[in-house]
Tab-separated table of C-alpha atoms in Angstrom:
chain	number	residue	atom	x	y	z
A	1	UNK	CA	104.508	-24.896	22.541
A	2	UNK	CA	102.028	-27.082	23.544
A	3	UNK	CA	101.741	-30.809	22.359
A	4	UNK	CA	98.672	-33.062	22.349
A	5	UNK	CA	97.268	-30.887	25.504
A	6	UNK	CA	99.158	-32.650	27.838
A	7	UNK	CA	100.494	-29.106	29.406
A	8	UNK	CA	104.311	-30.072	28.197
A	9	UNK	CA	106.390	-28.489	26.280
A	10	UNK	CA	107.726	-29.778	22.667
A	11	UNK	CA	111.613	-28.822	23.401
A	12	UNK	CA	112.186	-31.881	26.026
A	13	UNK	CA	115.909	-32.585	26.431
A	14	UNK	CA	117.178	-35.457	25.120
A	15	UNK	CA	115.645	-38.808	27.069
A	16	UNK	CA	117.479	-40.534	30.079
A	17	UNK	CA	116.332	-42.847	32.269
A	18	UNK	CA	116.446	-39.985	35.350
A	19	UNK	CA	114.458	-37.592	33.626
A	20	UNK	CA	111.910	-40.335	32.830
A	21	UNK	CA	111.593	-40.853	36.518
A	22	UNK	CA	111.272	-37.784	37.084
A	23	UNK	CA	107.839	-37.094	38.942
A	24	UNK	CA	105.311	-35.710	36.215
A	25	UNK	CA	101.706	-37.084	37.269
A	26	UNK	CA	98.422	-37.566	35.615
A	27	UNK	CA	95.764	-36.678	37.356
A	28	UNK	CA	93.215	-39.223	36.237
A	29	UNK	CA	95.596	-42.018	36.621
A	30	UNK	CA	97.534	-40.681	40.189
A	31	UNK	CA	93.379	-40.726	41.742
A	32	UNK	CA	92.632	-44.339	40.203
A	33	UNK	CA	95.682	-45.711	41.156
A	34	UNK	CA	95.646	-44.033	44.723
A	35	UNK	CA	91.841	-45.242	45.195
A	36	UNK	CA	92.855	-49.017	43.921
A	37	UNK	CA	95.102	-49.164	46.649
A	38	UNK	CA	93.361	-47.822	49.485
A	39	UNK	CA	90.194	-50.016	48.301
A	40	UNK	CA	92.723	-52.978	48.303
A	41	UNK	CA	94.019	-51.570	52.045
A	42	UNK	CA	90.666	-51.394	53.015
A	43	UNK	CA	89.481	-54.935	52.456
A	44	UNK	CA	92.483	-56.502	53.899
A	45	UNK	CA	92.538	-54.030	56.739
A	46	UNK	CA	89.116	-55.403	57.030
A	47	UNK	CA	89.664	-59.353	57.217
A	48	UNK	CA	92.471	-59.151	59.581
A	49	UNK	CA	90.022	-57.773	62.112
A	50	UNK	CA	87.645	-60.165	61.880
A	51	UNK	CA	90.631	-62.692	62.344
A	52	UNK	CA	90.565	-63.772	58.741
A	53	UNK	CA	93.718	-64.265	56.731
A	54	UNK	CA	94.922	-63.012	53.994
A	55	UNK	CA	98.243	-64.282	51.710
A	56	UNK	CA	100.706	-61.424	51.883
A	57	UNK	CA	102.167	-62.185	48.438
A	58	UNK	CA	99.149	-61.660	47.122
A	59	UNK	CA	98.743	-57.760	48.438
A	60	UNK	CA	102.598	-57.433	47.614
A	61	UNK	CA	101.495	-58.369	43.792
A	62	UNK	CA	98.642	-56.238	43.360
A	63	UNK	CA	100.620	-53.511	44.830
A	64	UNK	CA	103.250	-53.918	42.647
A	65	UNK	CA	100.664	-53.989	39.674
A	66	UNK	CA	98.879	-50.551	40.705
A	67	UNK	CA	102.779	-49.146	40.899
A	68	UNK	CA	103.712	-49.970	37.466
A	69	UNK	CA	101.291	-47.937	36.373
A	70	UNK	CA	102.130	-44.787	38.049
A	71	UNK	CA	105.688	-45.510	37.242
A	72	UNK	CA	103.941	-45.389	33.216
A	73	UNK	CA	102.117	-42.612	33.816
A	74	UNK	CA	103.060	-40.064	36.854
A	75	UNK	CA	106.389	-39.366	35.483
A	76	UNK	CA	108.405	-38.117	32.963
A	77	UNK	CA	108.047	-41.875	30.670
A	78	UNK	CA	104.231	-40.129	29.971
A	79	UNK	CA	105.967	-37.037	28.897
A	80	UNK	CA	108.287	-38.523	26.823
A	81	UNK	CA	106.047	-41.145	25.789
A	82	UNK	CA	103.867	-38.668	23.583
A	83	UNK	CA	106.854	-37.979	21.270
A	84	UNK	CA	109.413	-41.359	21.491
A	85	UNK	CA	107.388	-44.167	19.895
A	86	UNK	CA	110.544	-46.238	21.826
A	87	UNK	CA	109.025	-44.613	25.559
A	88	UNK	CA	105.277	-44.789	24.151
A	89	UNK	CA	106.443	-48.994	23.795
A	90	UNK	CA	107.658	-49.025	27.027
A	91	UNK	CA	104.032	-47.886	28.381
A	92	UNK	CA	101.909	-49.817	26.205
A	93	UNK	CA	103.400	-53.237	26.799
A	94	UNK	CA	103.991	-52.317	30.409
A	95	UNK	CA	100.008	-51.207	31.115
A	96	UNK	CA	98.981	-54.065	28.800
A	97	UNK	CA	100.879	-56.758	29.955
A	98	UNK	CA	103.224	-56.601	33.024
A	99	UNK	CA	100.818	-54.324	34.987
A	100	UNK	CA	97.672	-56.966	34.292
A	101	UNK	CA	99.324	-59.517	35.510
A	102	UNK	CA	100.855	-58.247	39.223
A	103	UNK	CA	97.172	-57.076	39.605
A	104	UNK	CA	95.542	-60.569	39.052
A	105	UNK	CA	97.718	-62.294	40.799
A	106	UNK	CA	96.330	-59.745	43.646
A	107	UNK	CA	92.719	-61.284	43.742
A	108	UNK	CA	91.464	-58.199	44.043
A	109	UNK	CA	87.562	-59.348	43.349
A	110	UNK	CA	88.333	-62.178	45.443
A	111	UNK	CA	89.537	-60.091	48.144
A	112	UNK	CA	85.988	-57.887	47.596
A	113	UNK	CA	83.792	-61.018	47.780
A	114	UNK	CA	85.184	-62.057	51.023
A	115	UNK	CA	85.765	-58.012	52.428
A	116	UNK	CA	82.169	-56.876	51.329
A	117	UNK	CA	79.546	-57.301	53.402
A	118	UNK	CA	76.276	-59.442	52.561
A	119	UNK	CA	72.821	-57.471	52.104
A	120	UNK	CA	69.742	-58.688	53.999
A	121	UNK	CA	67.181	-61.508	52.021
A	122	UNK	CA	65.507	-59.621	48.658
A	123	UNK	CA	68.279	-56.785	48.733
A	124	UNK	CA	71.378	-56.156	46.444
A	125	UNK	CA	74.498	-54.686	47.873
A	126	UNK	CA	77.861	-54.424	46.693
A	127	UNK	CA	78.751	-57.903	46.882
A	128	UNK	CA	75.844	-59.403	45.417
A	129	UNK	CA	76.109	-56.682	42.635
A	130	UNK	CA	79.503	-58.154	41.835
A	131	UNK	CA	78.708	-61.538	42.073
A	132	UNK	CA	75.806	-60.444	39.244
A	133	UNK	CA	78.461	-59.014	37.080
A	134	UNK	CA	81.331	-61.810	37.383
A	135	UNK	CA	78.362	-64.378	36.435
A	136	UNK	CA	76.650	-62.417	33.464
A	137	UNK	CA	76.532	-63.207	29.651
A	138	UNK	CA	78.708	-60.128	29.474
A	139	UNK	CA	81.426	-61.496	31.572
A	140	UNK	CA	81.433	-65.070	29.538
A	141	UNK	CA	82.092	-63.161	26.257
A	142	UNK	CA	84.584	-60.725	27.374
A	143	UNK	CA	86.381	-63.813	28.973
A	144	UNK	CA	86.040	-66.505	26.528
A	145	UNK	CA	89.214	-67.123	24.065
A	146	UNK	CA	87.279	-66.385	21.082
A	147	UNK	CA	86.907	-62.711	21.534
A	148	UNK	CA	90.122	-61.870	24.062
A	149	UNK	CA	92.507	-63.322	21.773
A	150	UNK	CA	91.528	-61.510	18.569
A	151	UNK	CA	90.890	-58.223	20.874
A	152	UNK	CA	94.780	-59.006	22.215
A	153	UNK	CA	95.631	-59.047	18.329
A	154	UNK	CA	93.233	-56.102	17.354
A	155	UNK	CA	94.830	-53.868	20.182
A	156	UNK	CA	98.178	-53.847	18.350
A	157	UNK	CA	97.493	-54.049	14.719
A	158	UNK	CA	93.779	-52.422	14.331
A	159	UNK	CA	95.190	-49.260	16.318
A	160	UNK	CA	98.739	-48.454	15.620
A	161	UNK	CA	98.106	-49.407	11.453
A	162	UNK	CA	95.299	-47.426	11.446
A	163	UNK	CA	94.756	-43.401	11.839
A	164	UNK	CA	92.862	-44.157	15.078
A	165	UNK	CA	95.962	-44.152	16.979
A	166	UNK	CA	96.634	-40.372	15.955
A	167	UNK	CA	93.349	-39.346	16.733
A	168	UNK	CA	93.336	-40.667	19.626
A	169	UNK	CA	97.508	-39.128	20.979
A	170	UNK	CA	95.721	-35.591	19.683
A	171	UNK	CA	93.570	-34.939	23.012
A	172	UNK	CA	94.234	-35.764	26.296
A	173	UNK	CA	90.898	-37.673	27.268
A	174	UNK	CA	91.848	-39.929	23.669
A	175	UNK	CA	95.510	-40.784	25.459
A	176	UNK	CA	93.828	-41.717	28.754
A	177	UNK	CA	91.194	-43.803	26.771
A	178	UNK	CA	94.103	-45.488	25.275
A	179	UNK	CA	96.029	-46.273	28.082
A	180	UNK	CA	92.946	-47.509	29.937
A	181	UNK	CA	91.734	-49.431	27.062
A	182	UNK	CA	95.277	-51.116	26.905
A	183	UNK	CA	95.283	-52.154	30.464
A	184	UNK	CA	91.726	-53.481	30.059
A	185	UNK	CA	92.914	-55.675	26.833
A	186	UNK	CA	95.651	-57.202	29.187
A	187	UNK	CA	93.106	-57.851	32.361
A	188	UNK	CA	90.502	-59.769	29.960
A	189	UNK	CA	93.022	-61.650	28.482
A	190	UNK	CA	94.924	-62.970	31.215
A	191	UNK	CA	92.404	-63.690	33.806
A	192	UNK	CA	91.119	-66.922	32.334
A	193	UNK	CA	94.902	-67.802	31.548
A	194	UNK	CA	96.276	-67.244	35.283
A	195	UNK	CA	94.184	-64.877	37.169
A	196	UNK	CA	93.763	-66.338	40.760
A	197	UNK	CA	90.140	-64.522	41.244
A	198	UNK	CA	86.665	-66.759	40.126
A	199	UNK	CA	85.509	-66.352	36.543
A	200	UNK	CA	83.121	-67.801	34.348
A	201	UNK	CA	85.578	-68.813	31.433
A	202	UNK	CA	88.327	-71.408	33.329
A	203	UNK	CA	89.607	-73.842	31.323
A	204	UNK	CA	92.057	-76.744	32.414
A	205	UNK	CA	95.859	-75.659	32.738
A	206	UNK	CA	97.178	-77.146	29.165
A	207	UNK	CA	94.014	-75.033	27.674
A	208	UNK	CA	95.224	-72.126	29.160
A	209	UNK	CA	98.933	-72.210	27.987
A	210	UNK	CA	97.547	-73.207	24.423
A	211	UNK	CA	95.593	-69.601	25.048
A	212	UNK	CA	98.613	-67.664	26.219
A	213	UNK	CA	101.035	-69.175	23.541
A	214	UNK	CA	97.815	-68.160	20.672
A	215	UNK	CA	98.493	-64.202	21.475
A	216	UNK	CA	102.318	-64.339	21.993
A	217	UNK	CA	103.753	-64.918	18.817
A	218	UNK	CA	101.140	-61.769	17.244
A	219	UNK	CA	103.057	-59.564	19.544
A	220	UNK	CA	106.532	-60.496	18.132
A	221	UNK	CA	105.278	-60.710	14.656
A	222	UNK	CA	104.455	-56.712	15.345
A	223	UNK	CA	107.798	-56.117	17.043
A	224	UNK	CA	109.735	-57.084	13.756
A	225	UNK	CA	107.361	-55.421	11.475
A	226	UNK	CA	108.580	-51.926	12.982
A	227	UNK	CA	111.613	-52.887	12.940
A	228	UNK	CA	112.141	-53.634	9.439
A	229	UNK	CA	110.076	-51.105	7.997
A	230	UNK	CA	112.280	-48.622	5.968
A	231	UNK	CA	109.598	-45.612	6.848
A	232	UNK	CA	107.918	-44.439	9.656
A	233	UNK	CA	104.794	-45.838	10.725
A	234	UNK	CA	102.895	-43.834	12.689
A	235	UNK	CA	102.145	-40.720	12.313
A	236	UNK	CA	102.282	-39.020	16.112
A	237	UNK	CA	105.979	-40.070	15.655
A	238	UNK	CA	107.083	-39.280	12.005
A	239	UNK	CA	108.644	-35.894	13.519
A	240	UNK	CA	110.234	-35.792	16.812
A	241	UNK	CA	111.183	-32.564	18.058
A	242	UNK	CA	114.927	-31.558	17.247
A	243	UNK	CA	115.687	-30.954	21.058
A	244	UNK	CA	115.567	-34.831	21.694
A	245	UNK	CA	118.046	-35.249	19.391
A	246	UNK	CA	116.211	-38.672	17.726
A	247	UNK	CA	115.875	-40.405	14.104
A	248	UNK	CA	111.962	-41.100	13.631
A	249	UNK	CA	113.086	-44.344	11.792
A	250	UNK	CA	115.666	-45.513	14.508
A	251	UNK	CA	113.513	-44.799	17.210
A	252	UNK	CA	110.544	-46.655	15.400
A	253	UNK	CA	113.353	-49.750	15.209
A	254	UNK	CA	113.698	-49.302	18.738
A	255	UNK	CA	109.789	-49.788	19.845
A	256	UNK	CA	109.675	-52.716	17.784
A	257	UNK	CA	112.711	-54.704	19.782
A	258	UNK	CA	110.976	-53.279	22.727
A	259	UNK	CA	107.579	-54.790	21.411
A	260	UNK	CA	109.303	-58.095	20.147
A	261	UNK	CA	111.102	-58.625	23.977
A	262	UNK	CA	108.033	-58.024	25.791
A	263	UNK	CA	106.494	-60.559	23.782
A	264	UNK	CA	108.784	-63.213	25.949
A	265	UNK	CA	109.057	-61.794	28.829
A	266	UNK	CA	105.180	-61.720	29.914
A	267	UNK	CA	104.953	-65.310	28.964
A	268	UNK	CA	107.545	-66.304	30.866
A	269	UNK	CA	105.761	-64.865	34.113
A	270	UNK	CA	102.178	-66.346	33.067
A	271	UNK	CA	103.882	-69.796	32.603
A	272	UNK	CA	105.853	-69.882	35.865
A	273	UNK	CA	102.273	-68.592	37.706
A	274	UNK	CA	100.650	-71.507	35.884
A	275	UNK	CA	102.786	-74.619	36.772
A	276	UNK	CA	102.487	-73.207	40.853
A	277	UNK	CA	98.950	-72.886	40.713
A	278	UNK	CA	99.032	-76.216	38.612
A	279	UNK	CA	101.050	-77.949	41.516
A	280	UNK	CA	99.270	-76.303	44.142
A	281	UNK	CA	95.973	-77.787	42.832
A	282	UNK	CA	97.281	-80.760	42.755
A	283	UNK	CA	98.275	-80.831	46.229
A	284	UNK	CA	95.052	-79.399	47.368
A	285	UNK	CA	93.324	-82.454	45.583
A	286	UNK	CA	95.377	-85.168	47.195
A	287	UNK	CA	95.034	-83.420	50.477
A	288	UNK	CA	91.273	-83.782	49.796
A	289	UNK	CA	92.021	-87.371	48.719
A	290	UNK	CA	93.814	-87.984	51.651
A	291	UNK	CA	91.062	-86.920	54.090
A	292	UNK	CA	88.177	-88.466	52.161
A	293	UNK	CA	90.193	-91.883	53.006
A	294	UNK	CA	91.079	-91.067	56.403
A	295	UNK	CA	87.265	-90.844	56.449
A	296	UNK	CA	85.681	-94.206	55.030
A	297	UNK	CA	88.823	-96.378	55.934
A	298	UNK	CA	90.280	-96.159	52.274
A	299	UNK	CA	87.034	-98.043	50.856
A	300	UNK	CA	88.162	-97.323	47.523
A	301	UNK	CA	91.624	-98.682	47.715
A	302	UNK	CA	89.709	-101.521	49.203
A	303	UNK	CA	87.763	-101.387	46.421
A	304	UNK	CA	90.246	-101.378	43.692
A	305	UNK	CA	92.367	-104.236	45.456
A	306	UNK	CA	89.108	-106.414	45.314
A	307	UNK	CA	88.912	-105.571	41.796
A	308	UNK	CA	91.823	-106.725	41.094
A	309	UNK	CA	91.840	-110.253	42.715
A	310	UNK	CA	88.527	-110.595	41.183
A	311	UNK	CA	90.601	-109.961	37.880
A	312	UNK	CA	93.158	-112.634	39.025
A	313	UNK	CA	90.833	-115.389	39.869
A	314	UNK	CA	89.514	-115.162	36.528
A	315	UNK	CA	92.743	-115.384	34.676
A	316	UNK	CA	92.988	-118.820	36.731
């Protein structure tokens, strides 16, 4: 039998971490991710000819990123996900969170502004299409605070609470909307917090953990609300099929501690990328420092030390 036109069957054996690993690919998510990586090839492939560099953690990241996404969804975990709200969990705070995250820290539109090549005076290419984009009104509200964090919020609540998240596991282009949608939420979200690519929201660093910490605790308060409801929830998952041998209710419990722990976990990662790029600004601006004294002879150290004996004379 058929489920949710996904071409898989509803009598899956019982779920174990091989036959969630099992190869089982989308075909809309196998071509994007596949693409995203040889566009990401292809514009460091592109600098290093032109004897430009470019930091191999960062290509490491962002291929990490594009991989936990396949890993969701081009194997069994996207099988099993459609029946196990626990596996569906596993997906949704993967995509959303974990998988956002490796790909900022990528620069991948960083990467593009520097691969891409400029148009001629009066033209628009690629590049200056982009630079259009990141700099439009439409960029500064999907960026700013005031609409990611309640869309972070919305993505959880508004959509698993509601029937739209039934609708939506019924077809296959609904589930693929989903997913995309959830690893959209997580890219808006955490580029102004810790994305390393330009954007026209960027608060200070102490701004941007007050953002991060403003979604966290949402995600945990949904994590124990599964878990200590005494019915199911969701209706995708109110029946799982007999052959996975599963308790709706006990597997509900399950997504929820999933949901809670994920709710750490991500932070933990944003706040360690924060305090390097926090120290590594720093040094950048006392290397500028440096060589802005190196330059005038220190005039404003001069300055300041005339300052203060001016300051000491007076007190005589």
């Amino acid at each position: 039998m058929d489920h949710s036109g996904h071409g898989m069957t509803m009598d899956l054996p019982p779920f174990t971490l091989g036959r969630g690993l099992e190869w089982s690919a989308d075909p809309f998510f196998l071509v994007a991710c596949l693409a995203g990586l040889a566009l990401y090839g292809w514009g460091v492939v592109r600098l290093l000819r032109r004897g430009d560099k470019w930091p191999v953690g960062r290509t490491v990241a962002f291929v990490l990123g594009v991989l936990s996404i396949m890993l969701m969804m081009c194997t069994g975990l996207n099988d099993y996900g459609m029946v196990m709200f626990s596996v569906h969990m596993v997906q949704h705070m993967v995509i959303s969170m974990v998988s956002p995250i490796l790909i900022l820290l990528g620069a991948p539109i960083t990467l593009a502004l520097r691969a891409l090549p400029t148009t001629g005076r009066g033209r628009k290419g690629p590049r200056e299409l982009l630079l259009m984009f990141l700099h439009s009104r439409y960029m500064r509200i999907v960026t700013h605070p005031a609409f990611t964090i309640p869309l972070f919020i919305a993505s959880l609540y508004g959509l698993y609470f509601t029937p739209l998240f039934d609708t939506l596991m019924s077809s296959k282009p609904g589930h693929i909307a989903m997913m995309v949608h959830f690893l959209a939420v997580g890219l808006v979200f955490f580029w102004p917090i810790m994305g390393v690519d330009p954007g026209p929201h960027r608060p200070g660093y102490l701004m941007r953990m007050l953002e991060l910490f403003a979604g966290m605790p949402f995600h945990a308060f949904f994590g124990i609300a599964l878990m200590m409801a005494s019915e199911p929830m969701v209706g995708t998952f109110d029946n799982p099929p007999a052959s996975l041998g599963i308790e709706a209710l006990s597997d509900q419990n399950a997504a929820g501690g999933i949901a809670w722990a994920f709710s750490e976990i991500p932070s933990v990662l944003v706040l360690v990328a924060l305090l390097f790029q926090w120290y590594a600004s720093d040094q950048r601006q006392a290397r500028r420092t440096d060589r802005a004294a190196d330059r005038d002879g220190d005039k404003e150290l001069e300055a300041y030390n005339a300052y203060l004996a001016s300051l000491n004379a007076q007190g005589r």
